[in-house]
């Protein structure tokens, strides 16, 4: 029998409140995300994801740091990187900073979601990295993941 699973995804948007126009401080926004994850756990959600985002009004440039803070305040909910953009990161650092050896959570709740980047910016295309395209980054991450 298949079970329906529910997850919450946050890119940690940082926009003014739609009614008051007030812009919360980044610290307040981070605390709100951590509290939301704790409530999601209490409500029985299966997982909470923080996706990586480097443009626009978002504060989620380092999901693993935020997931560490969430892991400290939760016990059972699975924690996921909504997206890890290996095209603009060092794949070895990504592989070592996330499973199979996550830095904070030792209960097997953290899982990486490596993904290709979508967009036209040179960094997204891999053009700002030495060596150019992102294909090598995926290969290096895959080798590390298989090595465990």
JSON list of N, CA and C in Angstrom, two decimals, residues 31-106:
[
{"chain": "A", "resi": 31, "resn": "UNK", "atom": "N", "xyz": [14.43, 32.65, 12.15]},
{"chain": "A", "resi": 31, "resn": "UNK", "atom": "CA", "xyz": [13.72, 32.09, 13.30]},
{"chain": "A", "resi": 31, "resn": "UNK", "atom": "C", "xyz": [12.33, 31.61, 12.89]},
{"chain": "A", "resi": 32, "resn": "UNK", "atom": "N", "xyz": [11.68, 32.36, 12.01]},
{"chain": "A", "resi": 32, "resn": "UNK", "atom": "CA", "xyz": [10.35, 31.97, 11.53]},
{"chain": "A", "resi": 32, "resn": "UNK", "atom": "C", "xyz": [10.42, 30.64, 10.77]},
{"chain": "A", "resi": 33, "resn": "UNK", "atom": "N", "xyz": [11.45, 30.46, 9.96]},
{"chain": "A", "resi": 33, "resn": "UNK", "atom": "CA", "xyz": [11.61, 29.22, 9.20]},
{"chain": "A", "resi": 33, "resn": "UNK", "atom": "C", "xyz": [11.84, 28.04, 10.15]},
{"chain": "A", "resi": 34, "resn": "UNK", "atom": "N", "xyz": [12.68, 28.23, 11.15]},
{"chain": "A", "resi": 34, "resn": "UNK", "atom": "CA", "xyz": [12.95, 27.17, 12.13]},
{"chain": "A", "resi": 34, "resn": "UNK", "atom": "C", "xyz": [11.66, 26.81, 12.88]},
{"chain": "A", "resi": 35, "resn": "UNK", "atom": "N", "xyz": [10.90, 27.82, 13.28]},
{"chain": "A", "resi": 35, "resn": "UNK", "atom": "CA", "xyz": [9.63, 27.58, 13.98]},
{"chain": "A", "resi": 35, "resn": "UNK", "atom": "C", "xyz": [8.64, 26.86, 13.07]},
{"chain": "A", "resi": 36, "resn": "UNK", "atom": "N", "xyz": [8.60, 27.21, 11.80]},
{"chain": "A", "resi": 36, "resn": "UNK", "atom": "CA", "xyz": [7.71, 26.56, 10.85]},
{"chain": "A", "resi": 36, "resn": "UNK", "atom": "C", "xyz": [8.06, 25.08, 10.71]},
{"chain": "A", "resi": 37, "resn": "UNK", "atom": "N", "xyz": [9.35, 24.77, 10.67]},
{"chain": "A", "resi": 37, "resn": "UNK", "atom": "CA", "xyz": [9.77, 23.37, 10.59]},
{"chain": "A", "resi": 37, "resn": "UNK", "atom": "C", "xyz": [9.34, 22.60, 11.83]},
{"chain": "A", "resi": 38, "resn": "UNK", "atom": "N", "xyz": [9.46, 23.22, 12.99]},
{"chain": "A", "resi": 38, "resn": "UNK", "atom": "CA", "xyz": [9.04, 22.56, 14.24]},
{"chain": "A", "resi": 38, "resn": "UNK", "atom": "C", "xyz": [7.53, 22.30, 14.23]},
{"chain": "A", "resi": 39, "resn": "UNK", "atom": "N", "xyz": [6.76, 23.25, 13.74]},
{"chain": "A", "resi": 39, "resn": "UNK", "atom": "CA", "xyz": [5.30, 23.06, 13.65]},
{"chain": "A", "resi": 39, "resn": "UNK", "atom": "C", "xyz": [4.97, 21.97, 12.63]},
{"chain": "A", "resi": 40, "resn": "UNK", "atom": "N", "xyz": [5.70, 21.95, 11.51]},
{"chain": "A", "resi": 40, "resn": "UNK", "atom": "CA", "xyz": [5.47, 20.91, 10.50]},
{"chain": "A", "resi": 40, "resn": "UNK", "atom": "C", "xyz": [5.70, 19.53, 11.11]},
{"chain": "A", "resi": 41, "resn": "UNK", "atom": "N", "xyz": [6.73, 19.41, 11.94]},
{"chain": "A", "resi": 41, "resn": "UNK", "atom": "CA", "xyz": [7.00, 18.14, 12.62]},
{"chain": "A", "resi": 41, "resn": "UNK", "atom": "C", "xyz": [5.84, 17.79, 13.55]},
{"chain": "A", "resi": 42, "resn": "UNK", "atom": "N", "xyz": [5.38, 18.75, 14.34]},
{"chain": "A", "resi": 42, "resn": "UNK", "atom": "CA", "xyz": [4.26, 18.51, 15.27]},
{"chain": "A", "resi": 42, "resn": "UNK", "atom": "C", "xyz": [3.00, 18.08, 14.53]},
{"chain": "A", "resi": 43, "resn": "UNK", "atom": "N", "xyz": [2.79, 18.62, 13.34]},
{"chain": "A", "resi": 43, "resn": "UNK", "atom": "CA", "xyz": [1.60, 18.30, 12.56]},
{"chain": "A", "resi": 43, "resn": "UNK", "atom": "C", "xyz": [1.73, 16.99, 11.79]},
{"chain": "A", "resi": 44, "resn": "UNK", "atom": "N", "xyz": [2.90, 16.36, 11.84]},
{"chain": "A", "resi": 44, "resn": "UNK", "atom": "CA", "xyz": [3.08, 15.06, 11.20]},
{"chain": "A", "resi": 44, "resn": "UNK", "atom": "C", "xyz": [3.60, 15.10, 9.78]},
{"chain": "A", "resi": 45, "resn": "UNK", "atom": "N", "xyz": [4.10, 16.23, 9.32]},
{"chain": "A", "resi": 45, "resn": "UNK", "atom": "CA", "xyz": [4.69, 16.28, 7.99]},
{"chain": "A", "resi": 45, "resn": "UNK", "atom": "C", "xyz": [5.88, 15.33, 7.94]},
{"chain": "A", "resi": 46, "resn": "UNK", "atom": "N", "xyz": [6.13, 14.76, 6.77]},
{"chain": "A", "resi": 46, "resn": "UNK", "atom": "CA", "xyz": [7.22, 13.80, 6.62]},
{"chain": "A", "resi": 46, "resn": "UNK", "atom": "C", "xyz": [8.58, 14.46, 6.51]},
{"chain": "A", "resi": 47, "resn": "UNK", "atom": "N", "xyz": [8.62, 15.64, 5.87]},
{"chain": "A", "resi": 47, "resn": "UNK", "atom": "CA", "xyz": [9.92, 16.27, 5.66]},
{"chain": "A", "resi": 47, "resn": "UNK", "atom": "C", "xyz": [9.80, 17.79, 5.55]},
{"chain": "A", "resi": 48, "resn": "UNK", "atom": "N", "xyz": [10.95, 18.43, 5.72]},
{"chain": "A", "resi": 48, "resn": "UNK", "atom": "CA", "xyz": [11.07, 19.88, 5.56]},
{"chain": "A", "resi": 48, "resn": "UNK", "atom": "C", "xyz": [12.30, 20.12, 4.70]},
{"chain": "A", "resi": 49, "resn": "UNK", "atom": "N", "xyz": [12.13, 20.89, 3.64]},
{"chain": "A", "resi": 49, "resn": "UNK", "atom": "CA", "xyz": [13.22, 21.16, 2.71]},
{"chain": "A", "resi": 49, "resn": "UNK", "atom": "C", "xyz": [13.57, 22.64, 2.71]},
{"chain": "A", "resi": 50, "resn": "UNK", "atom": "N", "xyz": [14.86, 22.92, 2.63]},
{"chain": "A", "resi": 50, "resn": "UNK", "atom": "CA", "xyz": [15.34, 24.28, 2.41]},
{"chain": "A", "resi": 50, "resn": "UNK", "atom": "C", "xyz": [16.10, 24.25, 1.09]},
{"chain": "A", "resi": 51, "resn": "UNK", "atom": "N", "xyz": [15.62, 25.00, 0.12]},
{"chain": "A", "resi": 51, "resn": "UNK", "atom": "CA", "xyz": [16.27, 25.03, -1.18]},
{"chain": "A", "resi": 51, "resn": "UNK", "atom": "C", "xyz": [17.29, 26.14, -1.28]},
{"chain": "A", "resi": 52, "resn": "UNK", "atom": "N", "xyz": [18.29, 25.91, -2.09]},
{"chain": "A", "resi": 52, "resn": "UNK", "atom": "CA", "xyz": [19.35, 26.90, -2.30]},
{"chain": "A", "resi": 52, "resn": "UNK", "atom": "C", "xyz": [18.90, 27.92, -3.35]},
{"chain": "A", "resi": 53, "resn": "UNK", "atom": "N", "xyz": [19.14, 29.18, -3.07]},
{"chain": "A", "resi": 53, "resn": "UNK", "atom": "CA", "xyz": [18.76, 30.25, -3.99]},
{"chain": "A", "resi": 53, "resn": "UNK", "atom": "C", "xyz": [19.76, 31.38, -3.84]},
{"chain": "A", "resi": 54, "resn": "UNK", "atom": "N", "xyz": [20.25, 31.90, -4.96]},
{"chain": "A", "resi": 54, "resn": "UNK", "atom": "CA", "xyz": [21.30, 32.93, -4.92]},
{"chain": "A", "resi": 54, "resn": "UNK", "atom": "C", "xyz": [20.88, 34.25, -5.57]},
{"chain": "A", "resi": 55, "resn": "UNK", "atom": "N", "xyz": [19.64, 34.40, -5.92]},
{"chain": "A", "resi": 55, "resn": "UNK", "atom": "CA", "xyz": [19.20, 35.63, -6.57]},
{"chain": "A", "resi": 55, "resn": "UNK", "atom": "C", "xyz": [17.83, 36.01, -6.04]},
{"chain": "A", "resi": 56, "resn": "UNK", "atom": "N", "xyz": [17.50, 37.28, -6.19]},
{"chain": "A", "resi": 56, "resn": "UNK", "atom": "CA", "xyz": [16.19, 37.74, -5.75]},
{"chain": "A", "resi": 56, "resn": "UNK", "atom": "C", "xyz": [16.11, 37.92, -4.25]},
{"chain": "A", "resi": 57, "resn": "UNK", "atom": "N", "xyz": [14.89, 38.02, -3.76]},
{"chain": "A", "resi": 57, "resn": "UNK", "atom": "CA", "xyz": [14.65, 38.29, -2.34]},
{"chain": "A", "resi": 57, "resn": "UNK", "atom": "C", "xyz": [14.56, 36.99, -1.55]},
{"chain": "A", "resi": 58, "resn": "UNK", "atom": "N", "xyz": [15.68, 36.28, -1.50]},
{"chain": "A", "resi": 58, "resn": "UNK", "atom": "CA", "xyz": [15.74, 35.00, -0.78]},
{"chain": "A", "resi": 58, "resn": "UNK", "atom": "C", "xyz": [16.97, 35.00, 0.11]},
{"chain": "A", "resi": 59, "resn": "UNK", "atom": "N", "xyz": [16.90, 34.26, 1.22]},
{"chain": "A", "resi": 59, "resn": "UNK", "atom": "CA", "xyz": [18.00, 34.19, 2.18]},
{"chain": "A", "resi": 59, "resn": "UNK", "atom": "C", "xyz": [18.58, 32.78, 2.27]},
{"chain": "A", "resi": 60, "resn": "UNK", "atom": "N", "xyz": [18.32, 31.94, 1.30]},
{"chain": "A", "resi": 60, "resn": "UNK", "atom": "CA", "xyz": [18.70, 30.53, 1.41]},
{"chain": "A", "resi": 60, "resn": "UNK", "atom": "C", "xyz": [19.91, 30.16, 0.57]},
{"chain": "A", "resi": 61, "resn": "UNK", "atom": "N", "xyz": [20.99, 30.89, 0.72]},
{"chain": "A", "resi": 61, "resn": "UNK", "atom": "CA", "xyz": [22.18, 30.58, -0.06]},
{"chain": "A", "resi": 61, "resn": "UNK", "atom": "C", "xyz": [22.96, 29.40, 0.51]},
{"chain": "A", "resi": 62, "resn": "UNK", "atom": "N", "xyz": [22.67, 28.97, 1.72]},
{"chain": "A", "resi": 62, "resn": "UNK", "atom": "CA", "xyz": [23.37, 27.84, 2.34]},
{"chain": "A", "resi": 62, "resn": "UNK", "atom": "C", "xyz": [22.39, 26.96, 3.12]},
{"chain": "A", "resi": 63, "resn": "UNK", "atom": "N", "xyz": [21.66, 26.10, 2.40]},
{"chain": "A", "resi": 63, "resn": "UNK", "atom": "CA", "xyz": [20.65, 25.28, 3.07]},
{"chain": "A", "resi": 63, "resn": "UNK", "atom": "C", "xyz": [21.19, 24.41, 4.19]},
{"chain": "A", "resi": 64, "resn": "UNK", "atom": "N", "xyz": [22.40, 23.88, 4.06]},
{"chain": "A", "resi": 64, "resn": "UNK", "atom": "CA", "xyz": [22.89, 22.96, 5.09]},
{"chain": "A", "resi": 64, "resn": "UNK", "atom": "C", "xyz": [23.05, 23.65, 6.44]},
{"chain": "A", "resi": 65, "resn": "UNK", "atom": "N", "xyz": [23.38, 24.94, 6.44]},
{"chain": "A", "resi": 65, "resn": "UNK", "atom": "CA", "xyz": [23.48, 25.67, 7.71]},
{"chain": "A", "resi": 65, "resn": "UNK", "atom": "C", "xyz": [22.10, 25.79, 8.35]},
{"chain": "A", "resi": 66, "resn": "UNK", "atom": "N", "xyz": [21.12, 26.15, 7.55]},
{"chain": "A", "resi": 66, "resn": "UNK", "atom": "CA", "xyz": [19.76, 26.28, 8.07]},
{"chain": "A", "resi": 66, "resn": "UNK", "atom": "C", "xyz": [19.21, 24.93, 8.53]},
{"chain": "A", "resi": 67, "resn": "UNK", "atom": "N", "xyz": [19.51, 23.88, 7.77]},
{"chain": "A", "resi": 67, "resn": "UNK", "atom": "CA", "xyz": [19.04, 22.55, 8.17]},
{"chain": "A", "resi": 67, "resn": "UNK", "atom": "C", "xyz": [19.68, 22.10, 9.48]},
{"chain": "A", "resi": 68, "resn": "UNK", "atom": "N", "xyz": [20.91, 22.52, 9.73]},
{"chain": "A", "resi": 68, "resn": "UNK", "atom": "CA", "xyz": [21.55, 22.22, 11.01]},
{"chain": "A", "resi": 68, "resn": "UNK", "atom": "C", "xyz": [20.81, 22.87, 12.16]},
{"chain": "A", "resi": 69, "resn": "UNK", "atom": "N", "xyz": [20.38, 24.13, 11.97]},
{"chain": "A", "resi": 69, "resn": "UNK", "atom": "CA", "xyz": [19.61, 24.82, 13.00]},
{"chain": "A", "resi": 69, "resn": "UNK", "atom": "C", "xyz": [18.26, 24.15, 13.21]},
{"chain": "A", "resi": 70, "resn": "UNK", "atom": "N", "xyz": [17.65, 23.72, 12.12]},
{"chain": "A", "resi": 70, "resn": "UNK", "atom": "CA", "xyz": [16.35, 23.03, 12.22]},
{"chain": "A", "resi": 70, "resn": "UNK", "atom": "C", "xyz": [16.53, 21.68, 12.93]},
{"chain": "A", "resi": 71, "resn": "UNK", "atom": "N", "xyz": [17.60, 20.97, 12.61]},
{"chain": "A", "resi": 71, "resn": "UNK", "atom": "CA", "xyz": [17.87, 19.67, 13.24]},
{"chain": "A", "resi": 71, "resn": "UNK", "atom": "C", "xyz": [18.01, 19.80, 14.75]},
{"chain": "A", "resi": 72, "resn": "UNK", "atom": "N", "xyz": [18.57, 20.93, 15.19]},
{"chain": "A", "resi": 72, "resn": "UNK", "atom": "CA", "xyz": [18.75, 21.15, 16.63]},
{"chain": "A", "resi": 72, "resn": "UNK", "atom": "C", "xyz": [17.42, 21.37, 17.35]},
{"chain": "A", "resi": 73, "resn": "UNK", "atom": "N", "xyz": [16.38, 21.79, 16.61]},
{"chain": "A", "resi": 73, "resn": "UNK", "atom": "CA", "xyz": [15.09, 22.10, 17.23]},
{"chain": "A", "resi": 73, "resn": "UNK", "atom": "C", "xyz": [14.01, 21.05, 16.94]},
{"chain": "A", "resi": 74, "resn": "UNK", "atom": "N", "xyz": [14.34, 20.04, 16.15]},
{"chain": "A", "resi": 74, "resn": "UNK", "atom": "CA", "xyz": [13.37, 18.99, 15.82]},
{"chain": "A", "resi": 74, "resn": "UNK", "atom": "C", "xyz": [13.97, 17.63, 16.16]},
{"chain": "A", "resi": 75, "resn": "UNK", "atom": "N", "xyz": [13.14, 16.59, 16.12]},
{"chain": "A", "resi": 75, "resn": "UNK", "atom": "CA", "xyz": [13.63, 15.25, 16.48]},
{"chain": "A", "resi": 75, "resn": "UNK", "atom": "C", "xyz": [13.42, 14.21, 15.38]},
{"chain": "A", "resi": 76, "resn": "UNK", "atom": "N", "xyz": [12.30, 14.27, 14.66]},
{"chain": "A", "resi": 76, "resn": "UNK", "atom": "CA", "xyz": [11.96, 13.15, 13.78]},
{"chain": "A", "resi": 76, "resn": "UNK", "atom": "C", "xyz": [11.75, 13.52, 12.32]},
{"chain": "A", "resi": 77, "resn": "UNK", "atom": "N", "xyz": [11.41, 14.74, 12.02]},
{"chain": "A", "resi": 77, "resn": "UNK", "atom": "CA", "xyz": [11.10, 15.11, 10.64]},
{"chain": "A", "resi": 77, "resn": "UNK", "atom": "C", "xyz": [12.35, 14.97, 9.77]},
{"chain": "A", "resi": 78, "resn": "UNK", "atom": "N", "xyz": [12.19, 14.44, 8.57]},
{"chain": "A", "resi": 78, "resn": "UNK", "atom": "CA", "xyz": [13.31, 14.33, 7.64]},
{"chain": "A", "resi": 78, "resn": "UNK", "atom": "C", "xyz": [13.64, 15.71, 7.10]},
{"chain": "A", "resi": 79, "resn": "UNK", "atom": "N", "xyz": [14.91, 15.97, 6.95]},
{"chain": "A", "resi": 79, "resn": "UNK", "atom": "CA", "xyz": [15.38, 17.28, 6.49]},
{"chain": "A", "resi": 79, "resn": "UNK", "atom": "C", "xyz": [16.06, 17.11, 5.15]},
{"chain": "A", "resi": 80, "resn": "UNK", "atom": "N", "xyz": [15.66, 17.93, 4.18]},
{"chain": "A", "resi": 80, "resn": "UNK", "atom": "CA", "xyz": [16.16, 17.81, 2.82]},
{"chain": "A", "resi": 80, "resn": "UNK", "atom": "C", "xyz": [16.70, 19.14, 2.32]},
{"chain": "A", "resi": 81, "resn": "UNK", "atom": "N", "xyz": [17.72, 19.06, 1.49]},
{"chain": "A", "resi": 81, "resn": "UNK", "atom": "CA", "xyz": [18.07, 20.26, 0.73]},
{"chain": "A", "resi": 81, "resn": "UNK", "atom": "C", "xyz": [17.09, 20.27, -0.43]},
{"chain": "A", "resi": 82, "resn": "UNK", "atom": "N", "xyz": [16.26, 21.27, -0.52]},
{"chain": "A", "resi": 82, "resn": "UNK", "atom": "CA", "xyz": [15.30, 21.34, -1.61]},
{"chain": "A", "resi": 82, "resn": "UNK", "atom": "C", "xyz": [16.01, 21.31, -2.95]},
{"chain": "A", "resi": 83, "resn": "UNK", "atom": "N", "xyz": [17.12, 21.99, -3.02]},
{"chain": "A", "resi": 83, "resn": "UNK", "atom": "CA", "xyz": [17.98, 22.01, -4.19]},
{"chain": "A", "resi": 83, "resn": "UNK", "atom": "C", "xyz": [19.38, 22.37, -3.72]},
{"chain": "A", "resi": 84, "resn": "UNK", "atom": "N", "xyz": [20.37, 21.66, -4.23]},
{"chain": "A", "resi": 84, "resn": "UNK", "atom": "CA", "xyz": [21.77, 22.02, -4.04]},
{"chain": "A", "resi": 84, "resn": "UNK", "atom": "C", "xyz": [22.34, 22.24, -5.43]},
{"chain": "A", "resi": 85, "resn": "UNK", "atom": "N", "xyz": [22.68, 23.45, -5.77]},
{"chain": "A", "resi": 85, "resn": "UNK", "atom": "CA", "xyz": [23.11, 23.79, -7.13]},
{"chain": "A", "resi": 85, "resn": "UNK", "atom": "C", "xyz": [24.60, 23.51, -7.27]},
{"chain": "A", "resi": 86, "resn": "UNK", "atom": "N", "xyz": [24.92, 22.26, -7.62]},
{"chain": "A", "resi": 86, "resn": "UNK", "atom": "CA", "xyz": [26.33, 21.87, -7.71]},
{"chain": "A", "resi": 86, "resn": "UNK", "atom": "C", "xyz": [27.05, 22.56, -8.86]},
{"chain": "A", "resi": 87, "resn": "UNK", "atom": "N", "xyz": [26.31, 23.16, -9.78]},
{"chain": "A", "resi": 87, "resn": "UNK", "atom": "CA", "xyz": [26.95, 23.85, -10.90]},
{"chain": "A", "resi": 87, "resn": "UNK", "atom": "C", "xyz": [27.76, 25.06, -10.45]},
{"chain": "A", "resi": 88, "resn": "UNK", "atom": "N", "xyz": [27.42, 25.64, -9.30]},
{"chain": "A", "resi": 88, "resn": "UNK", "atom": "CA", "xyz": [28.15, 26.83, -8.84]},
{"chain": "A", "resi": 88, "resn": "UNK", "atom": "C", "xyz": [28.88, 26.59, -7.53]},
{"chain": "A", "resi": 89, "resn": "UNK", "atom": "N", "xyz": [28.95, 25.33, -7.10]},
{"chain": "A", "resi": 89, "resn": "UNK", "atom": "CA", "xyz": [29.62, 24.98, -5.85]},
{"chain": "A", "resi": 89, "resn": "UNK", "atom": "C", "xyz": [30.74, 23.99, -6.11]},
{"chain": "A", "resi": 90, "resn": "UNK", "atom": "N", "xyz": [31.63, 23.86, -5.16]},
{"chain": "A", "resi": 90, "resn": "UNK", "atom": "CA", "xyz": [32.66, 22.84, -5.22]},
{"chain": "A", "resi": 90, "resn": "UNK", "atom": "C", "xyz": [32.00, 21.51, -4.87]},
{"chain": "A", "resi": 91, "resn": "UNK", "atom": "N", "xyz": [31.95, 20.57, -5.81]},
{"chain": "A", "resi": 91, "resn": "UNK", "atom": "CA", "xyz": [31.22, 19.33, -5.55]},
{"chain": "A", "resi": 91, "resn": "UNK", "atom": "C", "xyz": [31.81, 18.51, -4.41]},
{"chain": "A", "resi": 92, "resn": "UNK", "atom": "N", "xyz": [33.11, 18.60, -4.18]},
{"chain": "A", "resi": 92, "resn": "UNK", "atom": "CA", "xyz": [33.71, 17.85, -3.07]},
{"chain": "A", "resi": 92, "resn": "UNK", "atom": "C", "xyz": [33.22, 18.40, -1.74]},
{"chain": "A", "resi": 93, "resn": "UNK", "atom": "N", "xyz": [33.15, 19.75, -1.62]},
{"chain": "A", "resi": 93, "resn": "UNK", "atom": "CA", "xyz": [32.64, 20.34, -0.39]},
{"chain": "A", "resi": 93, "resn": "UNK", "atom": "C", "xyz": [31.17, 19.99, -0.18]},
{"chain": "A", "resi": 94, "resn": "UNK", "atom": "N", "xyz": [30.40, 19.98, -1.26]},
{"chain": "A", "resi": 94, "resn": "UNK", "atom": "CA", "xyz": [28.99, 19.60, -1.15]},
{"chain": "A", "resi": 94, "resn": "UNK", "atom": "C", "xyz": [28.89, 18.16, -0.65]},
{"chain": "A", "resi": 95, "resn": "UNK", "atom": "N", "xyz": [29.66, 17.27, -1.24]},
{"chain": "A", "resi": 95, "resn": "UNK", "atom": "CA", "xyz": [29.60, 15.86, -0.87]},
{"chain": "A", "resi": 95, "resn": "UNK", "atom": "C", "xyz": [30.05, 15.62, 0.57]},
{"chain": "A", "resi": 96, "resn": "UNK", "atom": "N", "xyz": [31.05, 16.34, 1.02]},
{"chain": "A", "resi": 96, "resn": "UNK", "atom": "CA", "xyz": [31.53, 16.15, 2.39]},
{"chain": "A", "resi": 96, "resn": "UNK", "atom": "C", "xyz": [30.64, 16.85, 3.42]},
{"chain": "A", "resi": 97, "resn": "UNK", "atom": "N", "xyz": [29.91, 17.89, 3.01]},
{"chain": "A", "resi": 97, "resn": "UNK", "atom": "CA", "xyz": [29.07, 18.63, 3.94]},
{"chain": "A", "resi": 97, "resn": "UNK", "atom": "C", "xyz": [27.70, 18.04, 4.12]},
{"chain": "A", "resi": 98, "resn": "UNK", "atom": "N", "xyz": [27.34, 17.05, 3.29]},
{"chain": "A", "resi": 98, "resn": "UNK", "atom": "CA", "xyz": [26.02, 16.44, 3.36]},
{"chain": "A", "resi": 98, "resn": "UNK", "atom": "C", "xyz": [26.19, 14.93, 3.42]},
{"chain": "A", "resi": 99, "resn": "UNK", "atom": "N", "xyz": [25.12, 14.16, 3.49]},
{"chain": "A", "resi": 99, "resn": "UNK", "atom": "CA", "xyz": [25.25, 12.71, 3.65]},
{"chain": "A", "resi": 99, "resn": "UNK", "atom": "C", "xyz": [26.22, 12.12, 2.65]},
{"chain": "A", "resi": 100, "resn": "UNK", "atom": "N", "xyz": [26.91, 11.05, 3.01]},
{"chain": "A", "resi": 100, "resn": "UNK", "atom": "CA", "xyz": [26.64, 10.17, 4.14]},
{"chain": "A", "resi": 100, "resn": "UNK", "atom": "C", "xyz": [27.18, 10.64, 5.47]},
{"chain": "A", "resi": 101, "resn": "UNK", "atom": "N", "xyz": [27.88, 11.75, 5.55]},
{"chain": "A", "resi": 101, "resn": "UNK", "atom": "CA", "xyz": [28.40, 12.24, 6.83]},
{"chain": "A", "resi": 101, "resn": "UNK", "atom": "C", "xyz": [27.90, 13.65, 7.09]},
{"chain": "A", "resi": 102, "resn": "UNK", "atom": "N", "xyz": [26.61, 13.82, 7.40]},
{"chain": "A", "resi": 102, "resn": "UNK", "atom": "CA", "xyz": [26.11, 15.17, 7.65]},
{"chain": "A", "resi": 102, "resn": "UNK", "atom": "C", "xyz": [26.77, 15.77, 8.89]},
{"chain": "A", "resi": 103, "resn": "UNK", "atom": "N", "xyz": [26.99, 17.09, 8.89]},
{"chain": "A", "resi": 103, "resn": "UNK", "atom": "CA", "xyz": [27.74, 17.71, 9.97]},
{"chain": "A", "resi": 103, "resn": "UNK", "atom": "C", "xyz": [27.02, 17.77, 11.31]},
{"chain": "A", "resi": 104, "resn": "UNK", "atom": "N", "xyz": [25.71, 17.79, 11.33]},
{"chain": "A", "resi": 104, "resn": "UNK", "atom": "CA", "xyz": [24.99, 17.99, 12.59]},
{"chain": "A", "resi": 104, "resn": "UNK", "atom": "C", "xyz": [24.13, 16.79, 12.94]},
{"chain": "A", "resi": 105, "resn": "UNK", "atom": "N", "xyz": [23.38, 16.31, 12.00]},
{"chain": "A", "resi": 105, "resn": "UNK", "atom": "CA", "xyz": [22.36, 15.32, 12.28]},
{"chain": "A", "resi": 105, "resn": "UNK", "atom": "C", "xyz": [22.92, 13.91, 12.10]},
{"chain": "A", "resi": 106, "resn": "UNK", "atom": "N", "xyz": [22.91, 13.13, 13.15]},
{"chain": "A", "resi": 106, "resn": "UNK", "atom": "CA", "xyz": [23.44, 11.78, 13.08]},
{"chain": "A", "resi": 106, "resn": "UNK", "atom": "C", "xyz": [22.34, 10.73, 13.12]}
]
